[in-house]
CSV table of C-alpha atoms and ligand atoms in Angstrom, one decimal:
chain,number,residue,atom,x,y,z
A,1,UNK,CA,-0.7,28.5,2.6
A,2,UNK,CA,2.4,27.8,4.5
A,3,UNK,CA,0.0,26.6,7.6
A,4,UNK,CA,-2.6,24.6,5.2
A,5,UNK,CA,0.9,22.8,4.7
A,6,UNK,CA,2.2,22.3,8.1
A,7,UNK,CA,-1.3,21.0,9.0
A,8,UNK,CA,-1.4,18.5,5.8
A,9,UNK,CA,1.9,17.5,7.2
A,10,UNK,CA,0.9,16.8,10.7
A,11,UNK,CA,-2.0,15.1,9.3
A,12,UNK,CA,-0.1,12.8,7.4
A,13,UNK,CA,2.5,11.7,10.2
A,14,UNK,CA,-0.3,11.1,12.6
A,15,UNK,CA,-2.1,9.0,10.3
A,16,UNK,CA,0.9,7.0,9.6
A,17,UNK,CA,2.7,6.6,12.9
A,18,UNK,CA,-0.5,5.8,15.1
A,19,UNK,CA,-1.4,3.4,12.3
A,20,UNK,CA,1.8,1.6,12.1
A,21,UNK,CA,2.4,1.6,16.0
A,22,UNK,CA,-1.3,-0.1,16.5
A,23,UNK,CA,-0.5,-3.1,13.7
A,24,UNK,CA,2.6,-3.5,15.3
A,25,UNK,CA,1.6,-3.6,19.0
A,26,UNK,CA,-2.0,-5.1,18.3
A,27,UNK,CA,-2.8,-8.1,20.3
A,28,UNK,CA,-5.4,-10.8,18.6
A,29,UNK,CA,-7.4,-13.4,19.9
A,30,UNK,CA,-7.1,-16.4,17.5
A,31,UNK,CA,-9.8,-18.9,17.7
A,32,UNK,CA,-9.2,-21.9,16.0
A,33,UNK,CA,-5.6,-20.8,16.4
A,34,UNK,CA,-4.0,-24.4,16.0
A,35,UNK,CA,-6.2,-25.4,12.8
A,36,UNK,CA,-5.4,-25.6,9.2
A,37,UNK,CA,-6.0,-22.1,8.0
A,38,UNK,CA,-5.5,-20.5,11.8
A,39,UNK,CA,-2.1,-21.7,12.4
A,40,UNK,CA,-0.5,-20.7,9.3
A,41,UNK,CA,-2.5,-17.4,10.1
A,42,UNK,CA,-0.9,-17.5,13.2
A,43,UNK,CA,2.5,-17.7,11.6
A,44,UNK,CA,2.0,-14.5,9.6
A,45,UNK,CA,1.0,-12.3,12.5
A,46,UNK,CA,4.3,-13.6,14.6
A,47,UNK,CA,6.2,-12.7,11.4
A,48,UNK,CA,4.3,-9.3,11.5
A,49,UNK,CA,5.2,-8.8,15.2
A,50,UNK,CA,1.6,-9.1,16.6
A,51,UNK,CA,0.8,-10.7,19.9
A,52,UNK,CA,-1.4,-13.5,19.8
A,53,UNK,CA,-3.1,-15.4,21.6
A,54,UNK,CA,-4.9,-18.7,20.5
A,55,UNK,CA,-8.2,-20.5,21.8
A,56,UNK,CA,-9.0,-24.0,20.4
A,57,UNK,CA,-10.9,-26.9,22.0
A,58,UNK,CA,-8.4,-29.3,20.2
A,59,UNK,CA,-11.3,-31.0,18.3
A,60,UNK,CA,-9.9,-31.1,15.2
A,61,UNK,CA,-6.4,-30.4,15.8
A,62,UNK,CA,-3.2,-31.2,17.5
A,63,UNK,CA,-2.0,-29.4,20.4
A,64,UNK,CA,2.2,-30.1,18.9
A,65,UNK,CA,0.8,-27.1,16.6
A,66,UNK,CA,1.7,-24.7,19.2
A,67,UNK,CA,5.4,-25.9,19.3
A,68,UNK,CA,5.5,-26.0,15.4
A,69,UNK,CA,4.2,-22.9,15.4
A,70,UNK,CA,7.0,-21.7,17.8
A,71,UNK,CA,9.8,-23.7,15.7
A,72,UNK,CA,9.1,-21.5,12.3
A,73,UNK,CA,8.7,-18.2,14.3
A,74,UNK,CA,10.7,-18.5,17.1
A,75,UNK,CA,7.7,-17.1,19.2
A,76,UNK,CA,5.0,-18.7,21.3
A,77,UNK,CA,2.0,-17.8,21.3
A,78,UNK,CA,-0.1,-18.0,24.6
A,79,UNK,CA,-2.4,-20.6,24.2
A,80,UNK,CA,-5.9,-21.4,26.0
A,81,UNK,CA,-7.9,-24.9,25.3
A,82,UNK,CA,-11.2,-24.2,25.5
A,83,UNK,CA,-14.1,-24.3,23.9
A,84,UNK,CA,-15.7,-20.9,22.6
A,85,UNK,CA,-19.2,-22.9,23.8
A,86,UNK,CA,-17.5,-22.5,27.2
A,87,UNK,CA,-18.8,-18.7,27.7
A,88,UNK,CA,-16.5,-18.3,31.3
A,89,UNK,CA,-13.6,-19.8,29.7
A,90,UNK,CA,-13.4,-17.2,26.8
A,91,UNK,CA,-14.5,-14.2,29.4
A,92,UNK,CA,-11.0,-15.5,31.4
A,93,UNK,CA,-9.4,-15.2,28.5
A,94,UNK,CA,-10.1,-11.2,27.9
A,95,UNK,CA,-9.7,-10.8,31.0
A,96,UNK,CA,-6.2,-12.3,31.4
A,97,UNK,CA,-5.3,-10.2,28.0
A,98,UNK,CA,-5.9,-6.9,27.0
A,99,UNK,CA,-7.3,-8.4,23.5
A,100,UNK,CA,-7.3,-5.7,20.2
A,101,UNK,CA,-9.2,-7.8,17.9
A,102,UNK,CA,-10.2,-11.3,17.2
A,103,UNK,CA,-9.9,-13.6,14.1
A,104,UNK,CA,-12.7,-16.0,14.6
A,105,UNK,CA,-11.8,-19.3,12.9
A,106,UNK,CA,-13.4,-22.2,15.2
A,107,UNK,CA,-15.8,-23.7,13.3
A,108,UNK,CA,-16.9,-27.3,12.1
A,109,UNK,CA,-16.7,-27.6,8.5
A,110,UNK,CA,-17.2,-30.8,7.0
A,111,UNK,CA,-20.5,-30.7,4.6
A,112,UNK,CA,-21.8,-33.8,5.1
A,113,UNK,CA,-21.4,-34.1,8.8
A,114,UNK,CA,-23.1,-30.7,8.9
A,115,UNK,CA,-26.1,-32.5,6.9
A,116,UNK,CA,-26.1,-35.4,9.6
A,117,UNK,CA,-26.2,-33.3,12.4
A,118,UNK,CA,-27.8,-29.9,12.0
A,119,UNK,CA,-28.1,-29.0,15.4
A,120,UNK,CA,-24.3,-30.0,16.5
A,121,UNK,CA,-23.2,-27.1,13.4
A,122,UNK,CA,-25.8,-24.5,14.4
A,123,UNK,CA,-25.0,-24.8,18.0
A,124,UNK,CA,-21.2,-25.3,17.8
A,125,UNK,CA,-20.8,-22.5,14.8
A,126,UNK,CA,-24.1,-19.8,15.7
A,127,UNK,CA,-23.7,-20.5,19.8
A,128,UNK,CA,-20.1,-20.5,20.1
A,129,UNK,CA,-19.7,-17.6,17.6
A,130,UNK,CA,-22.6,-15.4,19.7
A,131,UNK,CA,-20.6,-15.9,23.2
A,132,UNK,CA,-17.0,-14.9,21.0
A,133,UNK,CA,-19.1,-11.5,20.5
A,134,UNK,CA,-20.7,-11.1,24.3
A,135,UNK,CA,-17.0,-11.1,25.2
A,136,UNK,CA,-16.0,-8.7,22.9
A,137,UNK,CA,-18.5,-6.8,23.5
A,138,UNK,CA,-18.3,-6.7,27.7
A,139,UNK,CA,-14.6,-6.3,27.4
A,140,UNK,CA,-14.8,-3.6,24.9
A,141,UNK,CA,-13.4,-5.1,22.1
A,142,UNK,CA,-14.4,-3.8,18.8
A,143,UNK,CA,-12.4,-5.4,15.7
A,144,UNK,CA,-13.6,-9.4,14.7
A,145,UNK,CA,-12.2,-10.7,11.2
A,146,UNK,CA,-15.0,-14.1,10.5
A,147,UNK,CA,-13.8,-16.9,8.5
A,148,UNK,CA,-16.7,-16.8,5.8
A,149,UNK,CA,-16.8,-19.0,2.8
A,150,UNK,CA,-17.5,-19.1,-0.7
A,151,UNK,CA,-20.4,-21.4,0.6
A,152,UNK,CA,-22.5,-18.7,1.0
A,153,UNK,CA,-22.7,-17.6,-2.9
A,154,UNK,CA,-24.7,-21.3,-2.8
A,155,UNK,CA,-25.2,-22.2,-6.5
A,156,UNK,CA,-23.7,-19.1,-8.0
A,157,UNK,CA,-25.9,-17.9,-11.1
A,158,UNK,CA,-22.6,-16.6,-13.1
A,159,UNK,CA,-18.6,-16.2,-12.1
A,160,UNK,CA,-16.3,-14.7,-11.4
A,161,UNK,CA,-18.3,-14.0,-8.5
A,162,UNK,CA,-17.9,-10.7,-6.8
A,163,UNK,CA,-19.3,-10.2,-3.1
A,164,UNK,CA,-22.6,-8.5,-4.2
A,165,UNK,CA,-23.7,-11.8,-5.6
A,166,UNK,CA,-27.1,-13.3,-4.6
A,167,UNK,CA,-25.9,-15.5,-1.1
A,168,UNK,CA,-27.9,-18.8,-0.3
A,169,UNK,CA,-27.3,-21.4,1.6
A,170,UNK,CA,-27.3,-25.2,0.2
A,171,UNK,CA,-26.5,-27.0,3.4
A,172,UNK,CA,-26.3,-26.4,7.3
A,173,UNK,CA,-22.5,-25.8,7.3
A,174,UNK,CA,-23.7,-23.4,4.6
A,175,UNK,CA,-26.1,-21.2,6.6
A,176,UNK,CA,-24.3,-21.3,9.6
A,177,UNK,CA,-21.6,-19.3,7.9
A,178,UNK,CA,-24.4,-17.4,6.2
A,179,UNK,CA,-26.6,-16.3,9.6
A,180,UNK,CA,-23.4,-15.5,11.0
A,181,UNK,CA,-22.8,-13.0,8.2
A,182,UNK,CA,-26.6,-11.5,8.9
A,183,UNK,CA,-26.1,-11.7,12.7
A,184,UNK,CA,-23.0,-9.6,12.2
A,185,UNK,CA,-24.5,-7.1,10.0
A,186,UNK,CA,-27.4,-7.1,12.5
A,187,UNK,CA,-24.6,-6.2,15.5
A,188,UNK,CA,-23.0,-3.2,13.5
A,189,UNK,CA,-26.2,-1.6,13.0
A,190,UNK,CA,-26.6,-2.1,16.8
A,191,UNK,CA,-23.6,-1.0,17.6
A,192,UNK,CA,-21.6,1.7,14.7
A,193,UNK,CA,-18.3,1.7,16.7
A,194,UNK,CA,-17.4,-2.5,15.6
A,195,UNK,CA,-15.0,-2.6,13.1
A,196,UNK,CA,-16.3,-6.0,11.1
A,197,UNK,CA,-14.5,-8.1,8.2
A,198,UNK,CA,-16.0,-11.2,6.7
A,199,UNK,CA,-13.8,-12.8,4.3
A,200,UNK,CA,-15.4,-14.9,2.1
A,201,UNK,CA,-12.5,-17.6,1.2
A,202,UNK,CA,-12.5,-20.2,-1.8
A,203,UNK,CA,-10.7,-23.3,-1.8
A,204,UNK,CA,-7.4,-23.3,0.7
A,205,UNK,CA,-4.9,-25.9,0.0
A,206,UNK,CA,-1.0,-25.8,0.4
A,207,UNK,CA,1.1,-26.0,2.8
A,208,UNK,CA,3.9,-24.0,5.0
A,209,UNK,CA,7.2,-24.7,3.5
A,210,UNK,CA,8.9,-25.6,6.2
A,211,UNK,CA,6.4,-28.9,6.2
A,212,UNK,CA,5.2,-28.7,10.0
A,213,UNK,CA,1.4,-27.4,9.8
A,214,UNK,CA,-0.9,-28.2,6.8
A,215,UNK,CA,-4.1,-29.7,6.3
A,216,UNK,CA,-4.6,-33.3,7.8
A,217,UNK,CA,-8.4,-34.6,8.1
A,218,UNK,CA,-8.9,-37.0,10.3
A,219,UNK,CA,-10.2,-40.2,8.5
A,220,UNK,CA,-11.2,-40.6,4.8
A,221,UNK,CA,-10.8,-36.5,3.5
A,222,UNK,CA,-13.7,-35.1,2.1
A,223,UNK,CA,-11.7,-32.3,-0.1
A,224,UNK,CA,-9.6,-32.6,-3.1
A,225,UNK,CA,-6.0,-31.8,-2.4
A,226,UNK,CA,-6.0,-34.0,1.2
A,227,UNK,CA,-7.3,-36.9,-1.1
A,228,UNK,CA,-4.7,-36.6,-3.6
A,229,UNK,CA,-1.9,-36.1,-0.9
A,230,UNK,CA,-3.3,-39.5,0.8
A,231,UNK,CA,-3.1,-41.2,-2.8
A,232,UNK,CA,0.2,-40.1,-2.9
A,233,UNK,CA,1.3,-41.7,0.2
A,234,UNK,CA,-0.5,-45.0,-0.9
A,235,UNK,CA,-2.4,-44.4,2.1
A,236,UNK,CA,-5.5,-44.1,-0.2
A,237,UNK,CA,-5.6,-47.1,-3.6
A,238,UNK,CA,-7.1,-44.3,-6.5
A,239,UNK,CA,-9.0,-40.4,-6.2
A,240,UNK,CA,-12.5,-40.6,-7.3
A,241,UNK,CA,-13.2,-37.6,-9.4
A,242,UNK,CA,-16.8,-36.9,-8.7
A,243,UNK,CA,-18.3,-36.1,-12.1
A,244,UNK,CA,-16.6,-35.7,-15.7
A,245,UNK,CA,-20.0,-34.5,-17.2
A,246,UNK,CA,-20.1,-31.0,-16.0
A,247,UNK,CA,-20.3,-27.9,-18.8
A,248,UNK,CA,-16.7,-27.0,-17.7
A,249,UNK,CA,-13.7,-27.6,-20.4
A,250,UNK,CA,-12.7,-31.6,-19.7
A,251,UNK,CA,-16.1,-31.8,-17.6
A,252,UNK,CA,-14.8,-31.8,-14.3
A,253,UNK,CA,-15.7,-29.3,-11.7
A,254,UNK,CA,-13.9,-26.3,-11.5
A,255,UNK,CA,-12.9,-24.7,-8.3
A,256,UNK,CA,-10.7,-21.4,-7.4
A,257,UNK,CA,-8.0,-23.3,-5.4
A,258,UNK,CA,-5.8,-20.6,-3.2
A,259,UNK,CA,-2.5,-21.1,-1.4
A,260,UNK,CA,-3.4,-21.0,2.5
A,261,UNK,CA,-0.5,-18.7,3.2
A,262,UNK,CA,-2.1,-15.9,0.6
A,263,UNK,CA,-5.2,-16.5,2.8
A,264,UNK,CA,-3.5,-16.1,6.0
A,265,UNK,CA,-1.9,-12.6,4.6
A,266,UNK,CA,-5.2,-11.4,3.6
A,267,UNK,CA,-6.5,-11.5,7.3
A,268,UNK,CA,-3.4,-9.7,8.0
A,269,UNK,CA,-4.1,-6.7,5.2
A,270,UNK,CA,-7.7,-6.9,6.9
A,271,UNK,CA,-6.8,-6.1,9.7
A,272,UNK,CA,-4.6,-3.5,8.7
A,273,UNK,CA,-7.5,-1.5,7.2
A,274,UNK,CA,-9.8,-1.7,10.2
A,275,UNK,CA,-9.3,1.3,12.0
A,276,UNK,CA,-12.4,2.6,11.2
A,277,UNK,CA,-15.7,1.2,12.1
A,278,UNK,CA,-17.9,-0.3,9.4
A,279,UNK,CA,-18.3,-4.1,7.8
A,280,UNK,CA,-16.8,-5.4,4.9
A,281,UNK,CA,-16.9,-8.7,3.1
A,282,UNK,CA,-14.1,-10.0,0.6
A,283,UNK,CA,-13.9,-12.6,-1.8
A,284,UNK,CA,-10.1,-14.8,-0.8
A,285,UNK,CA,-9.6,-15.9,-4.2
A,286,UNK,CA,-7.0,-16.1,-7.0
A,287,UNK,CA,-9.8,-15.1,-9.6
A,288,UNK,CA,-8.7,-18.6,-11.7
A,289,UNK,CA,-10.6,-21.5,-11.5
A,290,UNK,CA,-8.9,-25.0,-12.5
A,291,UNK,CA,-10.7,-28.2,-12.8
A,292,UNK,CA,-10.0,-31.3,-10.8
A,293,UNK,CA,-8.4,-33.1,-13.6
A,294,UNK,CA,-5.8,-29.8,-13.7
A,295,UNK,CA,-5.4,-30.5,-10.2
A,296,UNK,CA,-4.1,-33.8,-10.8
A,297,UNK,CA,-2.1,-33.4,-13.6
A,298,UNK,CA,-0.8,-30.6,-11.8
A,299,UNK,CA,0.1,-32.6,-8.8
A,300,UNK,CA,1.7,-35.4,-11.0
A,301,UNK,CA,4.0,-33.0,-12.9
A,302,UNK,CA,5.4,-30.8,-10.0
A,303,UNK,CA,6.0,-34.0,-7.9
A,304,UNK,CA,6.6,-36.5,-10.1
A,305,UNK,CA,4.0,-39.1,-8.6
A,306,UNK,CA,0.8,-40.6,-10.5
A,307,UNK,CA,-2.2,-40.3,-9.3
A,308,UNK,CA,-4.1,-43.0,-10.0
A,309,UNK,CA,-8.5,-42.0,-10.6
A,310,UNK,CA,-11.3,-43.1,-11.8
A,311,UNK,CA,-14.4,-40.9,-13.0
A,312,UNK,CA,-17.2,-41.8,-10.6
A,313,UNK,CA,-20.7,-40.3,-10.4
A,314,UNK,CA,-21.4,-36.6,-9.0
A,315,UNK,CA,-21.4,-35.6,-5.7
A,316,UNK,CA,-24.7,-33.9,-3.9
A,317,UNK,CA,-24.7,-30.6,-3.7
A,318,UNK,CA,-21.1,-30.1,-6.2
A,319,UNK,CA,-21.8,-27.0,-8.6
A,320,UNK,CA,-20.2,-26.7,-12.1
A,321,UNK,CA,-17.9,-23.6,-11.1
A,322,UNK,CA,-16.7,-21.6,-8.2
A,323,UNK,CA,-14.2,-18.8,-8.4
A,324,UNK,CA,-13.8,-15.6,-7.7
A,325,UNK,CA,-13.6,-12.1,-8.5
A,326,UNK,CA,-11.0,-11.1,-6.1
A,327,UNK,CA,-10.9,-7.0,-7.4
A,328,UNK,CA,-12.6,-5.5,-3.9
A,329,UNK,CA,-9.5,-7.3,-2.1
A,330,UNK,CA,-7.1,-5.5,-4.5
A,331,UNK,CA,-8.7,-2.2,-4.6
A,332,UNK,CA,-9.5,-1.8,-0.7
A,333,UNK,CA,-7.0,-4.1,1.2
A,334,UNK,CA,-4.0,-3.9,-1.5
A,335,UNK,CA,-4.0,-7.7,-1.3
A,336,UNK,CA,-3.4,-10.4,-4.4
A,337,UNK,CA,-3.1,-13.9,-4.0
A,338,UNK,CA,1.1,-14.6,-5.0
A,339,UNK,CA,1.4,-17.7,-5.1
A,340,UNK,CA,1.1,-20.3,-8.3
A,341,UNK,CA,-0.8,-23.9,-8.8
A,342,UNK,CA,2.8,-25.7,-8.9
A,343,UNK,CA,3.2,-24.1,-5.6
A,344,UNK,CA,0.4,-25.1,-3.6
A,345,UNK,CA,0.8,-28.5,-5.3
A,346,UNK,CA,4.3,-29.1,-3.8
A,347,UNK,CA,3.5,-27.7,-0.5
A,348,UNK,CA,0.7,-30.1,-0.2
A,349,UNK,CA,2.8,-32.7,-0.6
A,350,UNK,CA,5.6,-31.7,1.1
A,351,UNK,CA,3.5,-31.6,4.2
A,352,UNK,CA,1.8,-34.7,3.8
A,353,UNK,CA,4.6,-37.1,3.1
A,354,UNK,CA,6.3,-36.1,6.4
A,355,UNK,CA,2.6,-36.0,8.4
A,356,UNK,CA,1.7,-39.0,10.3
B,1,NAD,P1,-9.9,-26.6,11.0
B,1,NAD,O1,-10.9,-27.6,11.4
B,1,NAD,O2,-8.5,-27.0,10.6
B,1,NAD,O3,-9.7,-25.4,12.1
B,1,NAD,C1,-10.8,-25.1,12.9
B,1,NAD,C2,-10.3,-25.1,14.4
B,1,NAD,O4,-11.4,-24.7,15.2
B,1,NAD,C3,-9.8,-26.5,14.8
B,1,NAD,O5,-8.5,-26.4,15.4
B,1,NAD,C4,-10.9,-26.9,15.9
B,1,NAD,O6,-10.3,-27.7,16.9
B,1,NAD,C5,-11.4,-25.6,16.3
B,1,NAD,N1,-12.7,-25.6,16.9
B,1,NAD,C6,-13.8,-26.1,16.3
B,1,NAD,N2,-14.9,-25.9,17.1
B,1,NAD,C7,-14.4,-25.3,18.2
B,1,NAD,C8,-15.0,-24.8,19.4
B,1,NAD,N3,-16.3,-25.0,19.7
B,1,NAD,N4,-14.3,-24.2,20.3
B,1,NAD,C9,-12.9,-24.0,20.1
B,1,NAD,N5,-12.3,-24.4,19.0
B,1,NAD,C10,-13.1,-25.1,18.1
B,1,NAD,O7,-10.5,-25.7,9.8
B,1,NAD,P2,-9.9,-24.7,8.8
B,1,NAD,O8,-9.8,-25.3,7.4
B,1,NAD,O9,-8.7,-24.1,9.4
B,1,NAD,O10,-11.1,-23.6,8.8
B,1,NAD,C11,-11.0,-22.5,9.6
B,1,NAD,C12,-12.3,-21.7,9.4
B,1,NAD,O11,-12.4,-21.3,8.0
B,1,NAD,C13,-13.6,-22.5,9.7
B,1,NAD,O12,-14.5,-21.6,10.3
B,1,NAD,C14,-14.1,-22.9,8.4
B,1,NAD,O13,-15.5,-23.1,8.3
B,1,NAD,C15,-13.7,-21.7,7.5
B,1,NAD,N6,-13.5,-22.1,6.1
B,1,NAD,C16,-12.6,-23.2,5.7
B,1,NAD,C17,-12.5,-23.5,4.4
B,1,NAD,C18,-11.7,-24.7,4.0
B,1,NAD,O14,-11.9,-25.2,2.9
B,1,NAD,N7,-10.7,-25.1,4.8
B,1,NAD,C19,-13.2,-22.8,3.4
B,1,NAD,C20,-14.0,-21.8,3.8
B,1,NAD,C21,-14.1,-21.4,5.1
B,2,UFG,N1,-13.6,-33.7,-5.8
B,2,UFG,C1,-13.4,-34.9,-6.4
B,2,UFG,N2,-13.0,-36.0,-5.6
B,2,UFG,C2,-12.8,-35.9,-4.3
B,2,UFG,C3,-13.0,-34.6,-3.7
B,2,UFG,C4,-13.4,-33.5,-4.4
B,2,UFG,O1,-13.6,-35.0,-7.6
B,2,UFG,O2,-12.5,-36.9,-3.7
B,2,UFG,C5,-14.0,-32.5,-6.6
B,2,UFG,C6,-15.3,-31.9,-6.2
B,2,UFG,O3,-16.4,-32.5,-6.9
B,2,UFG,C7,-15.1,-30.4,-6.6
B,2,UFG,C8,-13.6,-30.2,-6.4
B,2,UFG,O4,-13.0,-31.5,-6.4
B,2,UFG,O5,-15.3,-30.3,-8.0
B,2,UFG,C9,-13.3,-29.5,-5.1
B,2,UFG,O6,-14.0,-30.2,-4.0
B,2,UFG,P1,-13.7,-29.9,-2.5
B,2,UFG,O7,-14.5,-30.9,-1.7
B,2,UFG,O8,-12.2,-29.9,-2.3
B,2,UFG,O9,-14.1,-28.4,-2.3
B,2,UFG,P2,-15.6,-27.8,-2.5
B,2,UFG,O10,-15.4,-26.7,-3.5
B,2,UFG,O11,-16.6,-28.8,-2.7
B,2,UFG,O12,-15.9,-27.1,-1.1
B,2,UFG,C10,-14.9,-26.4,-0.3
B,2,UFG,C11,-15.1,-26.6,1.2
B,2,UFG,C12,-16.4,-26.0,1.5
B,2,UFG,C13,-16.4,-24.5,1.1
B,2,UFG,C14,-16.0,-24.4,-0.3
B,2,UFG,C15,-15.9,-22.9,-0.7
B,2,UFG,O13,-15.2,-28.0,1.5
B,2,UFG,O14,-16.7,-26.0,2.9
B,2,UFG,O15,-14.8,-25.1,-0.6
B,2,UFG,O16,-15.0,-22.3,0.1
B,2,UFG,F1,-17.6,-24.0,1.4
């Protein structure tokens, strides 16, 4: 009895201590490291007292993200500009660091574009995402956390949706993100000792509060809450809300908007729970969907501005409703979104008033 205890014991303290010394000392490869969701992803793992270090070809972001991200963290992360098309520069960079695991966020993203130029998404997204994994793979890196979407749900039949929905794809940024999920699934059967998370995430908006890193599309935005903020500014005359027709309450579109800082953590509880090998997908939602008019009312109240709109036709491709069931995140990472609709609203514009 007494040694069925001792062992229990032992057992315990091993499993506790090697797991907290290995999230403490891990060292992540961050691609897409200075983007939107990456750099405020970045900020959580300094916080968390991970190493990092960050790969981004600059295309859509700023390279003063690096410094910002220093200035709220008082760390720096080591950070490479390349491309993840450019298959020696990502080999240098494994081979400069001793890299534990990798939080794939480089990707295009914008919907339309990805309709305008299939091939530039499939070879940017599916080739630059296939030489990420040849280097993890040569150097003997085994843990990758993907940036998937709520895209690949495509016109979901009922919500909440929960991750063993039916997954289509309605447009090329769409399947990228969707053969990516397959290719990885395809990888673990190929190789049982990967440690895979896809994490499916809904709609990010907000802001860091320190008003440094957000989300700032170049030219006209194509999502909601960059829209609004540019309305704000009077950088933008009036929002058009794309539909007010739909079978939702007022008849606008209703979407499962979640604070980009509750996304960052959940890459962090993901990664937390992958010291075994297997793949997982998770839904990155709040579980609450809100329609666009909430949005704006929301955004008018909390910051006291009016947001001029008018009701325009719908947009290709927009479904009714999109949001989540976010219980396999609960029950298997131990993560909930915290953070409220007023909050996201006032981050958003916190950050937007003082971008350029
Ligand atoms: P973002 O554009 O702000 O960040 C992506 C970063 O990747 C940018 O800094 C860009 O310069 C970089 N990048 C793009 N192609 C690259 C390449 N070939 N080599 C190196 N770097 C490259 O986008 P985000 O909103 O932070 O999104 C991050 C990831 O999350 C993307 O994969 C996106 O598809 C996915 N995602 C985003 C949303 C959203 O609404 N923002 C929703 C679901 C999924
Ligand atoms: N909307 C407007 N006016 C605008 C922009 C958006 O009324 O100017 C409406 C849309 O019709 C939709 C809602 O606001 O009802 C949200 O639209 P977004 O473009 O902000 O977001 P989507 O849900 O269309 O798509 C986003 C990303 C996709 C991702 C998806 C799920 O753009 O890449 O979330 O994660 F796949």
């Amino acid at each position: 009895m007494l040694e069925y205890v001792l062992v229990n014991i032992y057992k315990y303290l091993l499993i506790h201590y090697t797991r907290k010394a290995r999230v403490v000392y891990m060292s992540v490869l961050v691609t897409g490291g200075t983007g939107y969701i990456g750099s405020h992803t970045c900020v959580e793992l300094l916080k968390k007292g991970y190493d990092i270090v960050i790969a981004d070809n600059l295309s859509n972001s700023e390279i003063d993200v690096v410094d910002k991200i220093e200035k709220i963290t008082g760390k720096r992360p080591a950070f490479y500009e390349v491309d993840i098309l450019d298959r020696d520069g990502i080999e240098r960079i494994f081979s400069a660091h001793k890299i534990d695991a990798v939080i794939h966020f480089a990707g295009k993203k914008a919907v339309g574009e990805s309709v305008e130029k299939p091939l530039m998404y499939y070879h940017n997204n599916i080739t630059g995402t296939i030489y990420v994994l040849e280097a993890m793979l040569k150097f003997g890196c085994k843990r990758i956390v993907f940036s998937s979407s709520a895209t690949v749900y495509g016109v979901p039949k009922t919500v909440p949706i929960k991750e063993d929905s039916p997954l289509s794809a309605v447009n090329p940024y769409g399947a990228t993100k969707l053969y990516i999920e397959g290719m990885l699934k395809d990888l673990y059967v190929a190789n049982k000792d990967l440690s895979i998370t896809l994490l499916r995430y809904f709609n990010p908006i907000g802001a860091h509060e320190s008003g440094l890193i957000g989300d700032n599309p170049n030219g006209i935005p194509n999502n909601l809450m960059p829209y609004i903020t540019r309305v704000a500014k009077g950088a933008l005359p009036q929002l058009g809300v794309y539909g007010n027709d739909y079978p939702t309450h007022d008849g606008t579109g209703v979407r499962d908007y979640i604070h980009v800082i509750d996304l960052a953590v959940g890459h962090i509880k993901a990664l937390e729970h992958m010291d075994r090998p297997g793949i997982n997908a998770y839904n990155l939602g709040t579980g609450k969907g809100y329609s666009v008019l909430e949005i704006v009312n929301a955004f008018e109240k909390i910051n006291n501005i009016k947001i001029p709109y008018i009701i325009t036709e719908r947009r290709p491709g927009d479904v009714a409703e999109c949001y989540s069931d976010p219980s396999k995140a609960k029950d298997e990472l131990g993560w909930v979104a915290e953070y409220s609709l007023e909050e996201m609203c006032a981050s958003s514009w916190n950050f937007q008033r003082q971008a350029n």
